[in-house]
Coordinates of C-alpha atoms and ligand atoms in Angstrom, one line a residue:
M1 CA 0.0 0.0 0.0
A2 CA 1.3 3.4 -1.0
S3 CA 2.6 5.6 1.9
A4 CA 2.0 9.3 2.0
R5 CA 5.7 10.6 2.2
A6 CA 6.8 12.9 -0.6
V7 CA 9.3 11.8 -3.2
R8 CA 12.9 12.5 -2.3
L9 CA 15.1 12.2 -5.4
S10 CA 18.5 10.7 -5.3
K11 CA 20.4 9.9 -8.5
S12 CA 19.5 6.2 -8.4
R13 CA 15.8 7.1 -8.1
Y14 CA 16.2 9.8 -10.8
I15 CA 17.7 7.2 -13.2
A16 CA 14.9 4.7 -12.2
G17 CA 12.4 7.5 -13.1
R18 CA 14.0 8.0 -16.5
Q19 CA 13.7 4.3 -17.2
C20 CA 10.1 4.3 -16.1
P21 CA 8.1 6.7 -13.9
L22 CA 6.1 3.7 -12.5
Q23 CA 9.4 2.2 -11.4
L24 CA 10.2 5.2 -9.5
W25 CA 6.7 5.3 -8.0
Y26 CA 7.0 1.7 -6.9
R27 CA 10.4 2.4 -5.3
V28 CA 9.1 5.3 -3.4
Y29 CA 5.6 4.3 -2.4
D30 CA 5.4 0.6 -2.7
P31 CA 8.9 -1.0 -2.5
P32 CA 9.3 -4.7 -2.2
A33 CA 8.9 -6.1 1.3
D34 CA 12.3 -7.8 1.2
G35 CA 14.1 -4.8 -0.2
F36 CA 16.3 -4.7 -3.3
D37 CA 19.0 -7.1 -4.3
P38 CA 22.4 -5.8 -2.9
V39 CA 25.0 -4.8 -5.5
F40 CA 27.4 -7.7 -5.9
W41 CA 30.4 -6.2 -7.6
E42 CA 33.2 -4.5 -5.8
G43 CA 33.1 -1.1 -7.3
A44 CA 35.9 0.9 -8.9
E45 CA 35.3 3.9 -6.7
E46 CA 37.4 2.7 -3.9
T47 CA 40.3 1.9 -6.2
A48 CA 40.0 5.3 -8.0
R49 CA 40.5 7.2 -4.7
A50 CA 44.3 6.6 -4.9
L51 CA 44.3 8.9 -7.9
F52 CA 43.5 11.8 -5.5
P53 CA 46.2 11.8 -2.8
G54 CA 45.1 13.6 0.4
G55 CA 41.4 13.2 -0.5
R56 CA 39.1 12.6 2.5
S57 CA 35.7 10.9 2.8
G58 CA 32.6 13.0 3.1
S59 CA 30.6 10.1 4.4
A60 CA 31.2 7.6 7.2
P61 CA 29.9 4.0 7.1
G62 CA 26.6 3.7 9.1
A63 CA 26.3 7.5 9.6
A64 CA 23.0 9.2 9.0
G65 CA 22.6 11.1 5.8
G66 CA 22.5 14.4 7.6
D67 CA 25.9 13.7 9.2
D68 CA 27.4 13.1 5.7
I69 CA 26.1 16.4 4.4
A70 CA 27.5 18.2 7.4
R71 CA 30.9 16.5 7.1
T72 CA 31.0 17.3 3.4
A73 CA 30.2 21.0 4.2
S74 CA 33.0 21.1 6.6
L75 CA 35.5 19.6 4.1
L76 CA 34.4 22.1 1.5
T77 CA 35.6 24.9 3.7
D78 CA 38.9 23.2 4.5
P79 CA 41.5 24.5 1.9
G80 CA 43.8 21.6 2.9
C81 CA 41.4 19.1 1.5
P82 CA 42.2 18.6 -2.2
A83 CA 39.4 16.1 -2.8
I84 CA 36.2 14.8 -1.2
F85 CA 35.1 11.2 -1.7
E86 CA 31.3 10.5 -1.5
A87 CA 30.6 14.1 -1.1
A88 CA 27.0 14.4 0.0
F89 CA 24.6 17.2 -0.9
A90 CA 20.9 17.9 -0.4
H91 CA 18.8 20.7 -1.8
D92 CA 15.1 20.7 -1.0
R93 CA 14.1 17.1 -1.8
L94 CA 17.1 16.4 -4.1
L95 CA 20.1 14.3 -2.9
A96 CA 23.4 13.6 -4.5
V97 CA 26.4 11.7 -3.3
V98 CA 29.3 12.5 -5.6
D99 CA 32.1 9.8 -6.0
V100 CA 34.9 12.5 -6.1
L101 CA 34.8 16.3 -5.9
Q102 CA 38.2 17.6 -6.7
R103 CA 39.2 21.1 -5.7
H104 CA 40.5 23.5 -8.3
G105 CA 40.9 26.8 -6.5
E106 CA 37.5 28.2 -5.8
S107 CA 35.6 25.7 -7.8
W108 CA 35.4 21.9 -8.1
D109 CA 35.5 19.1 -10.6
L110 CA 32.7 16.5 -10.3
I111 CA 33.9 13.0 -11.0
E112 CA 31.7 10.0 -11.4
V113 CA 33.6 6.7 -11.2
K114 CA 32.0 3.8 -13.1
T115 CA 32.7 0.1 -12.8
A116 CA 32.1 -0.1 -16.6
T117 CA 34.5 -0.7 -19.4
R118 CA 32.5 0.6 -22.4
Y119 CA 31.4 4.3 -22.3
D120 CA 31.6 6.9 -25.0
P121 CA 29.2 9.7 -24.6
T122 CA 29.5 10.8 -28.2
R123 CA 26.1 10.8 -29.8
G124 CA 25.6 7.7 -32.0
S125 CA 28.3 5.7 -30.3
A126 CA 27.4 2.1 -29.8
V127 CA 28.4 2.4 -26.1
S128 CA 26.9 5.8 -25.4
Q129 CA 25.2 4.5 -22.3
P130 CA 23.1 7.6 -21.9
H131 CA 22.1 6.7 -18.3
I132 CA 25.7 7.3 -17.2
T133 CA 25.7 10.9 -18.7
Y134 CA 22.3 11.6 -17.2
D135 CA 23.5 10.4 -13.8
V136 CA 26.3 12.9 -13.9
A137 CA 24.1 15.7 -15.2
F138 CA 21.7 15.1 -12.4
Q139 CA 24.5 15.4 -9.8
R140 CA 25.7 18.5 -11.6
E141 CA 22.2 20.0 -11.2
V142 CA 21.9 19.2 -7.5
L143 CA 25.3 20.8 -6.9
R144 CA 24.3 23.9 -8.9
R145 CA 21.1 24.2 -6.8
A146 CA 23.2 23.7 -3.6
G147 CA 25.5 26.6 -4.7
I148 CA 28.7 24.5 -5.4
P149 CA 30.7 26.0 -8.3
V150 CA 31.5 23.1 -10.7
R151 CA 34.3 23.7 -13.2
K152 CA 34.2 20.4 -15.1
S153 CA 32.3 17.2 -15.0
W154 CA 33.9 13.8 -15.7
V155 CA 33.3 10.1 -16.0
Y156 CA 36.2 7.8 -15.1
H157 CA 35.6 4.3 -16.2
L158 CA 37.7 1.2 -16.5
N159 CA 39.9 0.8 -19.5
P160 CA 39.2 -2.6 -21.2
E161 CA 42.6 -2.6 -22.8
Y162 CA 44.5 -2.3 -19.5
E163 CA 46.5 -5.4 -18.6
R164 CA 47.8 -5.7 -15.1
R165 CA 51.6 -6.1 -14.6
G166 CA 52.7 -6.0 -11.0
E167 CA 51.1 -3.2 -9.0
L168 CA 48.0 -1.6 -10.4
D169 CA 48.7 1.4 -12.7
L170 CA 45.7 3.6 -11.9
E171 CA 46.6 6.1 -14.6
A172 CA 46.3 3.4 -17.2
L173 CA 43.4 1.5 -15.5
F174 CA 41.0 4.4 -15.8
R175 CA 39.9 6.3 -18.9
R176 CA 38.6 9.8 -18.3
R177 CA 35.8 11.3 -20.3
E178 CA 34.9 14.9 -19.9
V179 CA 31.1 15.5 -20.1
T180 CA 31.0 19.1 -19.0
D181 CA 29.3 20.4 -22.2
L182 CA 26.9 17.4 -22.4
C183 CA 25.8 18.1 -18.8
E184 CA 25.1 21.7 -19.8
E185 CA 23.1 20.7 -22.8
L186 CA 21.0 18.2 -20.7
A187 CA 20.3 20.7 -17.9
P188 CA 16.9 21.9 -19.2
Q189 CA 15.7 18.4 -19.7
I190 CA 17.0 17.3 -16.3
Q191 CA 15.2 20.2 -14.6
A192 CA 12.0 19.4 -16.3
E193 CA 12.3 15.7 -15.3
I194 CA 13.1 16.6 -11.8
E195 CA 9.9 18.6 -11.5
E196 CA 7.9 15.7 -13.1
F197 CA 9.3 13.1 -10.7
L198 CA 9.0 15.3 -7.6
A199 CA 5.3 15.8 -8.5
L200 CA 4.5 12.1 -8.3
S201 CA 1.6 11.5 -6.0
P202 CA 1.3 8.6 -3.6
A203 CA -2.4 8.4 -4.6
T204 CA -1.8 7.9 -8.3
A205 CA 0.6 5.5 -9.9
P206 CA 1.8 6.9 -13.3
A207 CA 0.8 4.9 -16.4
A208 CA 3.6 2.9 -17.9
E209 CA 3.4 0.3 -20.8
P210 CA 5.7 -2.7 -20.0
G211 CA 8.1 -3.6 -22.8
S212 CA 11.8 -3.1 -23.7
R213 CA 12.1 -0.4 -21.0
C214 CA 11.7 -3.0 -18.4
R215 CA 15.0 -4.5 -19.2
S216 CA 17.1 -1.5 -20.3
P217 CA 19.3 0.0 -19.1
F218 CA 18.6 -2.2 -16.0
E219 CA 16.3 -5.1 -15.2
C220 CA 13.4 -3.6 -13.4
D221 CA 12.6 -5.1 -10.0
F222 CA 8.9 -4.8 -10.6
Q223 CA 8.5 -7.0 -13.6
D224 CA 6.4 -9.6 -11.7
R225 CA 3.8 -6.9 -10.9
C226 CA 3.6 -5.4 -14.4
F227 CA 4.0 -8.5 -16.4
A228 CA 1.1 -10.2 -14.5
R229 CA -1.2 -7.6 -16.1
K230 CA -0.3 -8.9 -19.6
P231 CA -1.8 -11.9 -21.4
R232 CA -0.3 -15.2 -20.4
H233 CA 1.4 -15.7 -23.8
W234 CA 2.5 -12.0 -24.0
I235 CA 4.6 -11.5 -27.1
F236 CA 7.4 -9.8 -25.1
T237 CA 8.0 -12.8 -22.9
H238 CA 6.8 -15.8 -25.0
L239 CA 8.4 -15.3 -28.4
N240 CA 12.0 -15.8 -29.2
R241 CA 14.1 -13.7 -31.6
L242 CA 11.5 -11.0 -31.6
N243 CA 13.6 -7.9 -32.3
H244 CA 12.3 -4.4 -31.4
H245 CA 11.1 -3.6 -35.0
H246 CA 9.0 -6.7 -35.1
R247 CA 7.6 -6.0 -31.6
R248 CA 6.8 -2.5 -32.6
W249 CA 5.0 -3.6 -35.7
L250 CA 3.0 -6.2 -33.9
A251 CA 2.1 -3.7 -31.2
E252 CA 0.9 -1.2 -33.8
G253 CA -1.4 -4.0 -35.0
G254 CA -2.8 -4.3 -31.5
V255 CA -1.2 -7.7 -30.9
E256 CA -0.4 -8.6 -27.3
S257 CA -0.7 -12.3 -27.1
V258 CA 1.2 -14.8 -29.3
L259 CA -2.2 -16.5 -29.7
E260 CA -3.5 -13.4 -31.6
L261 CA -0.8 -13.8 -34.4
D262 CA -2.2 -14.5 -37.8
A263 CA -1.2 -14.0 -41.5
T264 CA -2.5 -10.5 -41.6
N265 CA -0.9 -9.0 -38.5
T266 CA 2.5 -10.7 -39.2
A267 CA 2.5 -9.6 -42.9
R268 CA 5.2 -7.0 -42.3
L269 CA 7.6 -9.4 -40.8
P270 CA 10.3 -11.1 -42.9
D271 CA 9.3 -14.6 -44.1
G272 CA 11.5 -16.5 -41.7
A273 CA 10.4 -14.5 -38.7
R274 CA 6.7 -14.7 -39.7
R275 CA 7.0 -18.5 -40.1
R276 CA 8.8 -18.9 -36.8
H277 CA 6.4 -16.7 -34.8
L278 CA 3.3 -18.4 -36.3
R279 CA 4.8 -21.8 -35.2
F280 CA 5.1 -20.5 -31.7
R281 CA 1.4 -19.6 -31.9
D282 CA 0.5 -23.1 -33.0
V283 CA 2.7 -24.7 -30.3
Y284 CA 1.0 -22.6 -27.5
A285 CA -2.5 -23.1 -28.9
T286 CA -2.2 -26.9 -29.2
G287 CA 0.5 -27.8 -26.6
R288 CA 2.2 -29.9 -29.2
P289 CA 5.9 -29.1 -29.8
H290 CA 7.4 -28.3 -33.2
I291 CA 10.4 -30.6 -34.0
S292 CA 12.0 -29.9 -37.3
P293 CA 12.8 -32.8 -39.7
E294 CA 16.3 -31.2 -40.0
L295 CA 17.1 -31.9 -36.4
A296 CA 18.8 -35.3 -37.1
D297 CA 21.0 -33.8 -39.8
D298 CA 22.1 -31.0 -37.5
L299 CA 22.9 -33.5 -34.7
E300 CA 24.9 -35.7 -37.0
P301 CA 28.3 -34.0 -36.5
L302 CA 27.9 -33.9 -32.7
G303 CA 28.6 -37.5 -32.0
P304 CA 28.8 -39.7 -30.0
P305 CA 31.6 -39.9 -29.2
S306 CA 31.0 -36.4 -27.6
A307 CA 32.4 -34.4 -24.8
Y308 CA 30.3 -31.9 -22.7
L309 CA 32.1 -28.9 -21.2
D310 CA 31.1 -26.2 -18.8
F311 CA 33.0 -23.6 -16.9
E312 CA 32.2 -21.4 -13.9
T313 CA 34.0 -18.1 -13.8
I314 CA 34.7 -14.9 -11.9
S315 CA 35.2 -11.6 -13.7
P316 CA 36.8 -9.1 -11.3
P317 CA 36.3 -5.5 -12.5
I318 CA 39.7 -4.6 -11.0
P319 CA 42.3 -7.0 -12.3
R320 CA 43.7 -9.2 -9.5
F321 CA 46.3 -11.1 -11.3
D322 CA 49.2 -10.4 -13.7
G323 CA 48.2 -10.5 -17.4
T324 CA 44.4 -9.9 -16.7
S325 CA 42.2 -7.0 -17.7
P326 CA 39.0 -5.6 -16.2
F327 CA 36.2 -8.0 -16.2
Q328 CA 38.2 -10.7 -17.9
R329 CA 36.7 -14.1 -17.4
L330 CA 38.7 -16.3 -15.2
P331 CA 37.5 -19.8 -15.1
F332 CA 37.9 -21.4 -11.7
Q333 CA 36.0 -24.6 -12.3
Y334 CA 35.1 -27.0 -15.1
S335 CA 33.0 -30.1 -15.5
L336 CA 33.5 -32.4 -18.4
H337 CA 31.5 -35.5 -19.3
L338 CA 32.8 -37.8 -22.0
W339 CA 30.4 -40.1 -23.8
W340 CA 31.3 -42.9 -26.2
G341 CA 27.7 -44.1 -26.7
D342 CA 25.2 -46.1 -24.8
E343 CA 25.9 -46.0 -21.0
D344 CA 29.7 -45.3 -21.5
L345 CA 29.8 -42.0 -19.7
R346 CA 32.8 -40.7 -17.7
H347 CA 33.1 -37.4 -15.6
F348 CA 36.1 -35.2 -14.9
E349 CA 36.0 -32.0 -12.9
Y350 CA 38.3 -29.4 -11.3
L351 CA 37.7 -26.7 -8.8
A352 CA 40.6 -24.4 -8.1
P353 CA 41.9 -23.4 -4.7
A354 CA 40.3 -20.1 -3.9
A355 CA 43.4 -18.0 -3.3
D356 CA 45.4 -17.5 -6.6
D357 CA 44.9 -17.1 -10.3
P358 CA 43.0 -20.3 -11.1
R359 CA 43.8 -20.5 -14.7
L360 CA 47.0 -22.4 -15.1
G361 CA 46.1 -25.3 -12.7
L362 CA 42.7 -25.6 -14.4
A363 CA 44.2 -25.5 -17.8
R364 CA 46.5 -28.3 -17.1
H365 CA 43.9 -30.4 -15.5
L366 CA 41.5 -29.8 -18.5
V367 CA 44.0 -30.7 -21.0
G368 CA 44.9 -33.8 -19.0
S369 CA 41.2 -34.9 -18.9
L370 CA 40.8 -34.3 -22.5
A371 CA 43.7 -36.6 -23.3
H372 CA 41.1 -39.3 -22.8
F373 CA 39.2 -37.8 -25.7
P374 CA 41.8 -36.5 -28.2
T375 CA 39.4 -35.9 -31.1
G376 CA 35.7 -35.3 -31.6
P377 CA 33.2 -32.5 -30.8
I378 CA 33.2 -30.7 -27.4
L379 CA 29.6 -29.7 -26.8
S380 CA 28.7 -26.7 -24.8
Y381 CA 25.5 -24.6 -24.6
N382 CA 26.0 -21.0 -25.6
A383 CA 29.5 -21.7 -26.8
S384 CA 30.8 -18.1 -27.1
F385 CA 31.1 -18.3 -23.3
E386 CA 33.1 -21.5 -23.2
R387 CA 35.3 -20.3 -26.1
S388 CA 36.0 -17.0 -24.2
C389 CA 36.9 -19.0 -21.1
V390 CA 39.4 -21.1 -23.2
D391 CA 40.8 -17.9 -24.6
S392 CA 41.4 -16.7 -21.1
L393 CA 43.2 -19.9 -20.4
I394 CA 45.2 -19.6 -23.6
R395 CA 46.3 -16.1 -22.6
R396 CA 47.6 -17.3 -19.3
A397 CA 49.3 -20.5 -20.7
G398 CA 50.8 -18.4 -23.5
E399 CA 53.0 -16.6 -20.8
S400 CA 54.8 -19.6 -19.6
D401 CA 53.8 -22.8 -21.3
S402 CA 53.4 -22.6 -25.1
A403 CA 52.7 -26.4 -25.5
L404 CA 49.8 -25.9 -23.1
A405 CA 48.6 -22.9 -25.0
D406 CA 48.7 -24.9 -28.3
S407 CA 46.7 -27.8 -26.7
L408 CA 44.1 -25.2 -25.5
I409 CA 43.8 -23.8 -29.0
G410 CA 43.0 -27.3 -30.2
V411 CA 40.3 -27.5 -27.5
R412 CA 38.8 -24.2 -28.4
D413 CA 38.6 -25.2 -32.1
R414 CA 36.6 -28.3 -31.2
I415 CA 33.9 -26.6 -29.2
V416 CA 30.5 -26.7 -30.8
D417 CA 27.3 -25.1 -29.6
L418 CA 24.1 -27.2 -29.0
L419 CA 22.0 -24.0 -28.3
P420 CA 21.5 -23.1 -32.0
V421 CA 20.6 -26.6 -32.8
V422 CA 17.9 -26.6 -30.3
S423 CA 16.6 -23.1 -31.1
A424 CA 16.5 -23.8 -34.9
N425 CA 14.8 -27.1 -34.6
V426 CA 12.6 -27.3 -31.5
I427 CA 9.8 -25.0 -30.3
A428 CA 8.0 -26.1 -27.1
A429 CA 5.5 -24.4 -24.9
G430 CA 7.5 -25.4 -21.8
F431 CA 10.5 -23.3 -23.0
K432 CA 8.2 -20.2 -22.5
G433 CA 10.0 -18.3 -25.2
S434 CA 13.5 -18.9 -23.8
Y435 CA 16.3 -21.2 -25.0
S436 CA 18.5 -20.8 -21.9
M437 CA 19.6 -24.1 -20.4
K438 CA 17.6 -23.4 -17.3
A439 CA 14.5 -23.1 -19.4
V440 CA 15.2 -26.0 -21.9
A441 CA 16.5 -28.6 -19.5
P442 CA 13.5 -28.8 -17.1
A443 CA 11.0 -28.8 -20.0
V444 CA 12.9 -31.7 -21.8
L445 CA 14.1 -33.6 -18.7
G446 CA 11.3 -32.8 -16.3
E447 CA 12.1 -33.1 -12.6
G448 CA 15.3 -35.0 -13.4
S449 CA 17.0 -31.7 -14.4
G450 CA 17.8 -31.3 -10.7
Y451 CA 18.2 -27.5 -10.6
D452 CA 15.4 -27.0 -8.1
E453 CA 17.1 -29.2 -5.5
A454 CA 20.7 -27.8 -6.1
E455 CA 22.2 -25.6 -3.3
I456 CA 23.9 -23.6 -6.0
S457 CA 21.6 -23.5 -9.1
D458 CA 22.9 -20.7 -11.3
G459 CA 26.2 -19.2 -12.5
L460 CA 25.8 -16.0 -10.5
A461 CA 25.4 -18.0 -7.3
A462 CA 28.5 -20.0 -8.2
Q463 CA 30.5 -16.9 -8.8
R464 CA 29.4 -15.4 -5.4
A465 CA 30.2 -18.6 -3.6
F466 CA 33.7 -18.8 -5.1
E467 CA 34.3 -15.0 -4.3
D468 CA 33.1 -15.7 -0.7
L469 CA 35.6 -18.5 -0.4
A470 CA 38.4 -16.4 -1.9
A471 CA 37.7 -13.6 0.5
G472 CA 37.5 -15.8 3.5
R473 CA 33.9 -15.0 4.1
I474 CA 33.2 -18.7 4.4
R475 CA 35.0 -20.5 7.0
G476 CA 35.4 -23.9 8.9
G477 CA 33.3 -26.9 7.8
R478 CA 31.2 -24.7 5.6
V479 CA 34.1 -24.4 3.2
E480 CA 33.9 -28.1 2.2
Q481 CA 30.1 -27.9 1.9
V482 CA 30.3 -24.9 -0.4
R483 CA 33.0 -26.5 -2.6
L484 CA 30.9 -29.7 -2.8
A485 CA 27.9 -27.6 -3.8
L486 CA 30.0 -25.9 -6.5
L487 CA 31.2 -29.2 -7.9
A488 CA 27.6 -30.6 -7.9
Y489 CA 26.2 -27.6 -9.7
C490 CA 28.8 -27.6 -12.5
K491 CA 28.5 -31.4 -12.9
L492 CA 24.7 -31.0 -13.2
D493 CA 25.2 -28.6 -16.0
T494 CA 27.3 -30.9 -18.2
L495 CA 25.2 -33.9 -17.2
N496 CA 22.1 -32.1 -18.3
L497 CA 23.8 -31.0 -21.5
H498 CA 24.5 -34.8 -22.2
R499 CA 20.9 -35.7 -21.3
L500 CA 19.6 -33.0 -23.6
H501 CA 21.8 -34.2 -26.4
R502 CA 20.5 -37.7 -25.9
A503 CA 16.8 -36.5 -25.8
L504 CA 17.2 -34.6 -29.0
M505 CA 18.4 -37.8 -30.7
D506 CA 15.1 -39.5 -30.0
P507 CA 12.5 -37.1 -31.6
R508 CA 9.5 -39.3 -30.8
Q509 CA 10.2 -39.5 -27.1
L510 CA 11.2 -35.8 -27.2
A511 CA 7.8 -34.9 -28.7
R512 CA 6.1 -36.9 -25.9
S513 CA 8.2 -35.1 -23.2
L514 CA 7.5 -31.7 -24.6
T515 CA 3.8 -32.1 -25.2
A516 CA 1.8 -30.0 -22.8
D517 CA -1.8 -29.6 -21.9
P518 CA -3.0 -26.6 -24.0
A519 CA -4.7 -25.2 -21.0
S520 CA -1.4 -24.9 -19.2
A521 CA 0.9 -24.4 -22.3
Ligands
LIG1 S1 8.2 -3.6 -15.1 FE1 8.4 -2.1 -16.8 S2 6.5 -1.0 -16.8 FE2 6.7 -2.0 -14.8 S3 7.7 -0.5 -13.5 FE3 9.3 -1.8 -14.3 S4 10.0 -0.7 -16.1 FE4 8.0 0.2 -15.6

């Protein structure tokens, strides 16, 4: 139920409002009972502070917001303070906490530090990420209203080309983008939006049409509420490969449900897309899956004999090890099943110790395991991920063990992707428009997929668990439990990949498994 307090606008709320005013309204007046997911990543802000020697923090952990504002005000008047970290300001109902405020005589530079590698505010850039620029421009506006003279505005973000050698080189780690002029240009728009958001009433939720905005620039936390108002087979959630042009065309024709698709309202779509979307309609309407006759041909090169490979990774924003770059994938675990046909299935696995660069030990173990399977396809699901993991291993091996690097190149070249085989040949109501392993495996394998019972049941949870182990946040007997849970999860992924492969090889049984009651399809 909505509370009656007035909107106070921080930069995160402002950005939420820009994405969707209803999202802002929910955040303020009807937030989730269990709060929002905490941010998982270590941010770059702490690391960037070393670029400003002598800087002092305007905020203290656990302090009330008013204390931070008072501390910041005190530092502003201290000429011996060259920079203020987390400088807190309030003006009327606006709040801003600036990552770094750097003194330049009588005025200040506003610096936003982003844990992102790709940002180019130039209009038309593929990585313009406008929400970052609006974030800075909002802070700039709050400071202007608070009477703080700002000389220039900047975004510091991680340099994807930086490679660590020894101590962190902060000058090379961060790229600096000046956005002073852009912030000035955006000011009138920001001012209008601030007025609009501050005027939100607890009594009236703003209207908002769910769609692409719900996933960009961030996944909205309120999708469950808004999507529940849509038809069960809503085109946004229940079609696959529906690009934004197609969605717009269908929406212009008044189509909301996949079941409403017909030859007329899909006429503008390219032939391939139209055929595919109409197949989805038939599958949802009848509950019977579509299984293409070409499936057998597409499976032909995939064995058996076949190998099934899956990695779990960490991707630290701030490189921890020599030779690594921001967000580089570092595989810390793999699972490998080898299948020679019938019930001849063997399993190999490796989970790195949590302390050091995991790649070299993992690479040697993997190459050793694959010695049992020197030729033949190595199946993965969404293979670009596995290939990028092997690339990361090659990069590490190339520094000290060229023979190992050559072996890994051979591994990478044998990786093939089962996902496009499934998405090109099978449509089933149970997939609910998704071809992720977590959607496909339960539909094909039923309760045997095992994800529901697993202590760790997705890649993000695995990543968090390994980071917790590495940071010593897990101790004592719990360490072994978590390591076993990690091993069980990764093994389940390759086992399910193998089971999925086998299920695809028997289209009649596959059709039976995937047939759903139309009432629940
Ligand atoms: S789910 Fe979409 S429509 Fe609903 S509040 Fe979020 S962004 Fe807005």
